[in-house]
Short mmCIF file of C-alpha atoms and ligand atoms in Angstrom, two decimals:
data_model
loop_
_atom_site.label_atom_id
_atom_site.label_comp_id
_atom_site.label_asym_id
_atom_site.label_seq_id
_atom_site.Cartn_x
_atom_site.Cartn_y
_atom_site.Cartn_z
CA MET A 1 87.38 79.63 57.70
CA ASN A 2 87.29 80.89 53.88
CA PHE A 3 86.94 84.59 52.81
CA CYS A 4 86.30 84.29 49.40
CA ASN A 5 83.54 86.39 48.32
CA SER A 6 82.78 84.65 45.24
CA ASN A 7 78.65 84.49 43.47
CA HIS A 8 77.51 81.60 45.82
CA ALA A 9 75.23 79.17 44.83
CA SER A 10 71.86 78.81 46.12
CA LYS A 11 69.68 75.99 47.32
CA VAL A 12 66.19 75.78 49.15
CA ILE A 13 65.71 73.92 52.31
CA ASP A 14 62.90 73.73 54.93
CA ARG A 15 62.63 72.99 58.49
CA GLN A 16 63.79 69.96 58.67
CA ALA A 17 66.28 69.95 56.60
CA LEU A 18 67.89 72.39 58.74
CA ASP A 19 67.81 70.34 61.56
CA ASN A 20 69.44 67.29 60.06
CA LEU A 21 72.00 69.24 58.88
CA PHE A 22 72.30 70.51 62.76
CA GLY A 23 72.38 66.79 62.76
CA VAL A 24 75.43 66.42 59.89
CA LEU A 25 77.19 69.14 62.12
CA ARG A 26 77.44 66.92 65.29
CA SER A 27 78.04 63.89 63.38
CA GLN A 28 81.37 65.40 62.08
CA SER A 29 82.27 66.25 66.24
CA TYR A 30 81.45 70.11 65.92
CA THR A 31 79.60 70.99 68.72
CA LEU A 32 77.04 73.76 67.92
CA PHE A 33 76.77 77.26 69.53
CA GLY A 34 74.15 79.44 68.40
CA PRO A 35 71.06 81.69 69.84
CA LYS A 36 69.43 80.47 73.02
CA VAL A 37 67.05 82.78 75.25
CA SER A 38 68.61 82.77 78.47
CA ASP A 39 68.18 85.23 81.59
CA GLN A 40 65.84 87.00 79.46
CA ALA A 41 68.14 87.41 76.54
CA ILE A 42 69.44 86.22 73.41
CA VAL A 43 72.82 85.04 74.10
CA TYR A 44 75.13 82.49 72.57
CA ASP A 45 75.45 79.34 74.17
CA GLU A 46 75.54 75.37 73.12
CA ILE A 47 72.42 74.28 71.26
CA GLN A 48 71.31 70.21 69.41
CA ALA A 49 68.35 70.94 67.56
CA THR A 50 66.61 74.35 66.08
CA ASP A 51 63.99 73.57 68.58
CA ASP A 52 66.69 75.06 71.14
CA LEU A 53 66.45 78.67 69.32
CA PRO A 54 64.56 81.58 70.20
CA ILE A 55 61.33 80.54 68.24
CA GLY A 56 58.93 83.11 67.79
CA TRP A 57 60.67 85.51 70.02
CA THR A 58 62.32 89.05 69.22
CA ASP A 59 64.01 91.97 70.96
CA GLU A 60 63.70 95.55 71.46
CA GLN A 61 66.96 97.52 71.75
CA ASP A 62 67.02 100.80 72.37
CA ALA A 63 69.96 103.04 74.24
CA GLY A 64 70.13 101.48 77.50
CA SER A 65 67.53 99.29 77.43
CA TYR A 66 66.81 95.73 76.35
CA ARG A 67 63.70 93.26 76.19
CA LEU A 68 62.48 90.49 75.12
CA LYS A 69 58.74 90.25 73.19
CA LYS A 70 56.59 87.47 71.81
CA ARG A 71 56.22 87.40 67.91
CA ASP A 72 52.99 86.51 66.19
CA ASP A 73 55.09 84.17 64.04
CA GLN A 74 57.10 81.12 64.38
CA ALA A 75 60.63 82.38 63.06
CA LEU A 76 63.61 81.29 63.87
CA PHE A 77 65.98 84.18 63.15
CA GLY A 78 63.82 87.30 64.17
CA TYR A 79 65.74 89.14 65.94
CA VAL A 80 69.42 90.88 66.03
CA VAL A 81 72.41 91.04 67.46
CA GLY A 82 72.37 90.13 72.41
CA PRO A 83 74.94 90.44 74.58
CA HIS A 84 77.25 88.14 73.57
CA SER A 85 79.60 87.56 70.61
CA LEU A 86 81.68 84.84 69.26
CA LYS A 87 84.54 86.68 71.03
CA LYS A 88 83.77 84.54 73.95
CA TYR A 89 84.50 81.48 72.28
CA LEU A 90 87.64 82.75 70.28
CA PHE A 91 88.57 84.45 72.97
CA PRO A 92 87.72 83.27 76.36
CA PRO A 93 86.71 86.21 79.06
CA ALA A 94 88.95 83.81 81.41
CA GLN A 95 91.85 81.33 79.80
CA ARG A 96 94.63 79.91 81.58
CA LEU A 97 97.56 80.43 79.65
CA TRP A 98 100.37 77.82 81.27
CA GLN A 99 100.49 76.17 85.05
CA VAL A 100 103.87 75.98 86.74
CA SER A 101 104.70 73.51 89.65
CA ARG A 102 107.59 72.57 92.04
CA ASP A 103 108.36 68.32 93.06
CA GLY A 104 111.42 68.80 95.44
CA GLU A 105 113.82 70.47 93.27
CA GLN A 106 112.08 70.10 90.01
CA ILE A 107 110.26 72.60 88.04
CA LYS A 108 108.20 71.84 85.24
CA LEU A 109 106.31 74.11 83.37
CA SER A 110 103.31 73.27 81.47
CA PRO A 111 101.82 75.47 78.63
CA GLU A 112 97.83 74.92 78.17
CA PRO A 113 97.44 72.47 75.75
CA GLU A 114 95.94 73.32 72.27
CA ASP A 115 92.54 73.71 72.00
CA VAL A 116 91.34 71.48 69.47
CA VAL A 117 87.15 71.47 69.77
CA LYS A 118 85.53 71.81 66.61
CA ARG A 119 83.29 74.60 66.94
CA ALA A 120 79.88 75.25 64.20
CA PHE A 121 78.69 78.61 64.55
CA ILE A 122 74.42 79.14 64.27
CA ALA A 123 72.89 81.94 63.13
CA ILE A 124 75.75 84.08 63.29
CA ARG A 125 75.16 88.30 61.37
CA SER A 126 77.38 89.97 58.73
CA CYS A 127 78.38 92.61 62.04
CA GLU A 128 79.77 89.31 64.15
CA LEU A 129 81.05 87.76 61.11
CA HIS A 130 83.40 91.55 60.00
CA ALA A 131 83.87 91.35 63.88
CA MET A 132 85.73 88.27 63.25
CA ALA A 133 87.83 89.34 60.89
CA ILE A 134 88.68 92.58 62.81
CA GLN A 135 89.94 90.22 65.61
CA ALA A 136 92.09 87.44 63.65
CA GLN A 137 93.72 90.30 62.15
CA VAL A 138 94.32 91.49 65.63
CA PHE A 139 94.96 88.35 67.23
CA THR A 140 96.68 86.83 63.61
CA GLY A 141 97.61 89.20 61.88
CA GLY A 142 100.70 90.58 62.53
CA GLU A 143 104.12 89.15 63.21
CA PHE A 144 103.39 87.90 66.06
CA VAL A 145 100.67 85.72 66.17
CA ASP A 146 97.79 84.83 69.32
CA SER A 147 98.16 80.79 69.45
CA THR A 148 94.97 80.61 71.62
CA TYR A 149 92.72 82.56 69.49
CA ASP A 150 94.77 80.61 65.89
CA SER A 151 94.09 77.51 67.28
CA ARG A 152 90.49 77.78 68.70
CA SER A 153 89.64 79.72 64.92
CA ARG A 154 90.84 77.19 63.33
CA ASN A 155 88.11 74.47 63.70
CA THR A 156 85.27 76.34 63.37
CA PHE A 157 81.94 75.25 60.79
CA THR A 158 80.15 78.79 59.88
CA LEU A 159 76.13 79.31 59.45
CA ALA A 160 75.79 82.71 59.01
CA VAL A 161 72.35 84.22 58.81
CA ASN A 162 71.33 87.30 56.92
CA CYS A 163 69.42 89.85 58.95
CA GLY A 164 65.10 90.71 57.93
CA GLN A 165 64.96 93.25 60.72
CA ALA A 166 67.42 95.54 62.01
CA GLY A 167 67.38 96.81 65.72
CA ASN A 168 66.88 100.10 66.80
CA THR A 169 70.37 100.42 67.41
CA CYS A 170 72.16 98.65 64.68
CA PHE A 171 73.92 100.22 61.90
CA CYS A 172 76.02 97.84 60.34
CA THR A 173 75.18 100.15 56.89
CA SER A 174 76.95 102.68 57.96
CA MET A 175 80.38 100.55 58.45
CA ASN A 176 79.73 98.89 55.53
CA THR A 177 79.43 95.55 57.75
CA GLY A 178 75.77 94.60 56.80
CA PRO A 179 72.80 93.20 56.89
CA GLU A 180 73.57 91.54 54.02
CA VAL A 181 76.10 88.65 54.47
CA THR A 182 78.91 88.29 51.74
CA ALA A 183 81.88 86.63 53.03
CA GLY A 184 83.32 84.44 55.74
CA PHE A 185 80.42 82.03 55.53
CA ASP A 186 80.59 78.30 55.25
CA LEU A 187 76.52 78.04 54.44
CA ALA A 188 74.70 81.71 54.64
CA LEU A 189 70.88 81.30 55.47
CA THR A 190 67.55 83.73 54.57
CA GLU A 191 65.00 82.63 56.40
CA ILE A 192 61.22 83.35 54.31
CA LEU A 193 58.29 82.99 56.65
CA ASP A 194 54.87 83.58 54.49
CA GLY A 195 52.02 82.14 56.37
CA ALA A 196 52.40 78.61 55.82
CA ARG A 197 55.39 78.95 54.25
CA HIS A 198 58.65 78.37 56.09
CA GLU A 199 62.34 77.75 54.01
CA PHE A 200 65.35 79.09 54.08
CA LEU A 201 67.10 80.12 51.11
CA VAL A 202 71.04 78.50 51.83
CA GLU A 203 73.80 80.35 49.88
CA ILE A 204 77.06 78.08 49.82
CA GLY A 205 80.12 79.75 50.69
CA THR A 206 82.82 77.05 50.70
CA GLU A 207 83.63 73.39 49.93
CA LEU A 208 82.85 72.43 53.18
CA GLY A 209 79.62 73.92 53.46
CA ALA A 210 78.91 72.36 50.18
CA GLU A 211 79.78 69.15 51.89
CA VAL A 212 77.86 69.71 54.43
CA LEU A 213 74.95 71.14 53.12
CA ASN A 214 74.93 68.18 50.10
CA ALA A 215 74.44 65.32 53.46
CA VAL A 216 70.68 66.87 53.50
CA ASP A 217 67.25 67.22 51.04
CA PHE A 218 67.51 70.88 49.13
CA ARG A 219 65.80 72.27 45.74
CA ASP A 220 67.43 74.20 43.90
CA ALA A 221 66.34 78.05 44.38
CA GLU A 222 64.34 80.04 41.12
CA PRO A 223 64.68 82.99 40.62
CA GLU A 224 61.47 83.78 42.82
CA ASP A 225 63.58 82.96 45.76
CA GLN A 226 66.37 84.60 45.41
CA GLN A 227 63.99 87.41 44.96
CA THR A 228 62.15 87.18 47.81
CA ALA A 229 65.26 86.71 49.92
CA LYS A 230 66.85 89.83 48.11
CA GLU A 231 63.40 91.73 49.77
CA ILE A 232 63.96 91.00 53.17
CA VAL A 233 67.05 92.29 53.35
CA ASN A 234 66.58 95.34 52.31
CA ARG A 235 64.10 95.44 54.48
CA ALA A 236 66.55 95.27 57.49
CA THR A 237 68.77 97.78 55.36
CA GLY A 238 65.67 100.12 55.63
CA GLN A 239 64.85 99.64 58.90
CA MET A 240 68.38 100.37 60.06
CA GLY A 241 67.79 101.85 63.73
CA ARG A 242 70.45 104.53 63.78
CA SER A 243 73.65 106.06 61.31
CA VAL A 244 76.87 107.25 61.54
CA ASP A 245 78.35 109.66 59.62
CA THR A 246 82.20 108.10 58.82
CA THR A 247 83.17 111.12 56.66
CA ASP A 248 86.99 112.26 57.16
CA ILE A 249 86.01 110.00 60.92
CA LYS A 250 90.11 109.55 61.60
CA ASP A 251 90.74 113.31 61.40
CA LEU A 252 87.82 114.67 62.93
CA LEU A 253 88.18 112.76 66.35
CA THR A 254 92.42 112.99 65.42
CA ARG A 255 91.55 117.13 65.79
CA ASN A 256 89.00 117.25 68.65
CA HIS A 257 90.86 115.80 71.25
CA GLY A 258 90.08 119.46 73.30
CA ASN A 259 85.92 119.50 72.25
CA THR A 260 84.30 120.28 75.24
CA ARG A 261 81.90 117.17 73.97
CA TRP A 262 84.36 114.75 75.97
CA ASP A 263 83.54 117.07 79.28
CA GLU A 264 79.66 115.99 78.30
CA VAL A 265 80.05 112.44 77.94
CA ALA A 266 82.51 112.35 80.74
CA GLU A 267 79.44 113.48 83.16
CA ARG A 268 77.30 111.05 82.37
CA CYS A 269 79.86 107.90 81.75
CA LEU A 270 80.47 105.50 84.69
CA SER A 271 83.21 103.63 83.68
CA CYS A 272 81.47 100.81 84.12
CA ALA A 273 83.64 99.33 80.78
CA ASN A 274 80.14 97.21 79.73
CA CYS A 275 80.57 99.15 76.40
CA THR A 276 83.95 97.13 75.88
CA MET A 277 82.86 94.30 77.48
CA VAL A 278 79.89 93.43 74.84
CA CYS A 279 81.74 95.01 72.12
CA PRO A 280 83.03 92.39 69.40
CA THR A 281 86.25 93.57 68.90
CA CYS A 282 87.51 95.15 72.06
CA PHE A 283 90.79 92.86 73.23
CA CYS A 284 92.19 94.60 75.56
CA SER A 285 93.51 91.92 78.47
CA THR A 286 95.31 91.63 81.42
CA VAL A 287 97.23 88.90 82.59
CA GLU A 288 96.93 87.12 86.89
CA ASP A 289 98.98 84.80 88.27
CA VAL A 290 97.40 82.67 91.14
CA THR A 291 99.45 80.17 93.00
CA ASP A 292 98.03 77.87 95.76
CA LEU A 293 98.15 77.97 99.07
CA SER A 294 101.71 75.15 99.46
CA GLY A 295 103.26 77.32 97.47
CA ASP A 296 104.24 74.73 94.88
CA ASN A 297 101.70 75.14 91.87
CA ALA A 298 100.91 78.56 90.22
CA GLU A 299 98.99 79.46 87.07
CA ARG A 300 98.85 81.96 84.50
CA TRP A 301 95.84 83.42 83.56
CA ARG A 302 94.43 86.00 81.08
CA ARG A 303 91.28 87.95 81.37
CA TRP A 304 89.78 90.55 79.53
CA ASP A 305 90.39 94.25 80.89
CA SER A 306 88.83 97.52 79.65
CA CYS A 307 90.32 100.66 78.41
CA PHE A 308 88.32 101.88 81.11
CA THR A 309 89.83 100.19 84.40
CA MET A 310 91.94 102.74 86.34
CA ASP A 311 94.68 99.15 86.47
CA PHE A 312 94.48 99.09 82.69
CA SER A 313 96.02 102.25 81.89
CA TYR A 314 98.82 102.31 85.35
CA ILE A 315 102.20 102.35 83.74
CA ALA A 316 105.43 102.92 85.16
CA GLY A 317 104.22 103.83 88.17
CA GLY A 318 101.16 106.06 87.21
CA ASN A 319 98.50 106.31 85.73
CA VAL A 320 98.11 107.70 81.95
CA ARG A 321 94.83 108.30 82.57
CA THR A 322 93.18 109.61 85.36
CA SER A 323 89.93 111.05 84.11
CA THR A 324 86.72 109.76 82.60
CA LYS A 325 86.96 111.80 80.12
CA SER A 326 90.37 110.31 79.19
CA ARG A 327 88.93 107.19 79.49
CA TYR A 328 86.06 107.46 76.97
CA ARG A 329 88.40 109.53 74.16
CA GLN A 330 90.98 106.45 74.11
CA TRP A 331 87.77 104.56 73.59
CA MET A 332 85.90 106.14 70.84
CA THR A 333 88.92 107.11 69.44
CA HIS A 334 90.34 104.16 69.03
CA LYS A 335 87.38 102.61 67.79
CA LEU A 336 86.92 104.91 65.08
CA ALA A 337 89.97 106.39 64.05
CA THR A 338 93.30 105.09 65.33
CA TRP A 339 92.69 101.63 64.96
CA HIS A 340 92.90 102.72 61.08
CA ASP A 341 97.08 103.11 61.95
CA GLN A 342 97.11 100.02 63.47
CA PHE A 343 94.92 97.47 61.84
CA GLY A 344 93.84 99.14 58.54
CA THR A 345 89.96 99.18 59.37
CA SER A 346 87.67 100.55 61.93
CA GLY A 347 86.90 98.83 64.77
CA CYS A 348 83.59 99.71 65.11
CA VAL A 349 80.66 97.18 62.70
CA GLY A 350 78.22 98.60 63.84
CA CYS A 351 76.28 96.28 65.62
CA GLY A 352 74.56 98.63 68.25
CA ARG A 353 75.59 96.53 71.40
CA CYS A 354 77.73 99.38 73.34
CA ILE A 355 75.04 101.54 73.18
CA THR A 356 71.88 99.09 74.26
CA TRP A 357 74.02 97.66 77.10
CA CYS A 358 74.95 101.06 78.45
CA PRO A 359 73.56 101.65 81.74
CA VAL A 360 73.14 105.39 80.87
CA ALA A 361 72.34 104.96 77.37
CA ILE A 362 75.80 106.99 76.03
CA ASP A 363 75.21 106.34 72.55
CA ILE A 364 78.38 106.46 70.03
CA THR A 365 76.71 107.54 66.76
CA GLU A 366 75.12 110.72 69.04
CA GLU A 367 78.71 111.60 70.17
CA VAL A 368 80.32 110.65 66.90
CA ALA A 369 77.68 113.95 65.96
CA ALA A 370 78.28 115.97 68.39
CA ILE A 371 81.61 116.01 67.53
CA ARG A 372 80.77 116.54 64.11
CA ARG A 373 78.71 119.51 64.98
CA THR A 374 80.66 120.93 67.22
CA ASP A 375 84.05 120.24 65.23
CA VAL A 376 86.83 122.50 66.30
CA ALA A 377 88.66 121.91 62.95
CA GLY A 378 92.14 123.52 63.04
CA ALA A 379 92.13 123.33 66.41
CA THR A 380 95.96 121.91 68.12
CA GLU A 381 95.29 121.21 71.81
CA PRO A 382 98.38 119.26 73.09
CA LEU A 383 97.33 116.31 74.66
CA LYS A 384 98.27 116.44 78.54
CA ARG A 385 98.85 113.43 81.27
CA GLY A 386 95.92 111.88 81.88
CA ALA A 387 93.40 114.73 80.93
S1 SF4 B 1 80.07 104.53 77.89
FE1 SF4 B 1 78.82 103.47 79.31
S2 SF4 B 1 78.82 101.26 79.16
FE2 SF4 B 1 80.91 102.47 78.37
S3 SF4 B 1 81.84 102.83 80.69
FE3 SF4 B 1 80.69 104.59 80.04
S4 SF4 B 1 78.35 104.06 81.42
FE4 SF4 B 1 80.13 102.42 80.83
S1 SF4 B 2 81.81 100.28 69.26
FE1 SF4 B 2 79.76 99.27 69.71
S2 SF4 B 2 79.00 99.04 67.88
FE2 SF4 B 2 80.80 99.42 67.44
S3 SF4 B 2 81.37 97.58 67.64
FE3 SF4 B 2 81.95 97.81 68.72
S4 SF4 B 2 79.68 97.63 70.54
FE4 SF4 B 2 79.20 97.00 68.90
#
């Protein structure tokens, strides 16, 4: 994927051309993954055509609440992000790393073959693209490259979508990650739906994107098309459901380890780990070895884990974070503060998933605001093991 941020050329296509574009991708051996209605939510799944998209659906989100609702139009992209993120494709929830088998005296170790599936990600939002860039930095940006992530992210095509509306739990504008798609895409759409008019402004981000677009009918974008698309994104910016003041946030959280607000949030937090599972940037994992009953075959699997589980922080004979308070504080402080030390960016893209999918409606933006209100500036309480 190309992360260039140049001035992108713009074209306009209609619904039929968008369908044809999906066909072009399929003819180039891409498997398409995009939004789909399933189990009363909009999730990412394999799709074939625009008919598979959540046409005429929207989502209503709030802290601890998610509902699908019918729209009064046939918008293809009239909703925001659901519980899934692209990490399920690039960093799967369960991934076999290697297998080993014994045949008499012979031991055969077989590493998992390289993933060569070509994936086209459809209708990807700006916050999601930023999350992908953050995970790419975590998995492939350092000295040791994660080969699974690397191979899975190599053969991808990204068809992004500018948000035309924002959800109640969105705060991407605070994190400078949206709602306008600016980089990291092959093609980016803005859906223009006005009465009988149903078209898509398409920005070209890469040569690969231009090549795919060239295979379908389009017209050059007029200045009015560009203006309409701009107004659509501005509307989403104006609808942002939440915000967070990120001023000096790293120091704010670092110096507030002893703030009593952590005790208050810990009284509500169930340590269920939902927030980390839905977060598109969380990357904690564990490994598990399994054998069959003969004892001749074994496999090592990597599975998503969470800093909210007791096992995850068990180190050398003891648990370093025994309390819910210490685990919630670790999660939020890592996301918004120490992530900067480790990876040079925030670990949060403001997608709001952790707010929507928290069963007790804990809201990261509210927690930051509460810490800011009760800032214990200058306090230097030392951290205690498991506190
Ligand atoms: S903050 Fe919410 S989602 Fe996260 S562990 Fe606590 S209860 Fe679960
Ligand atoms: S911490 Fe919450 S809002 Fe931030 S990226 Fe993760 S799920 Fe989204």
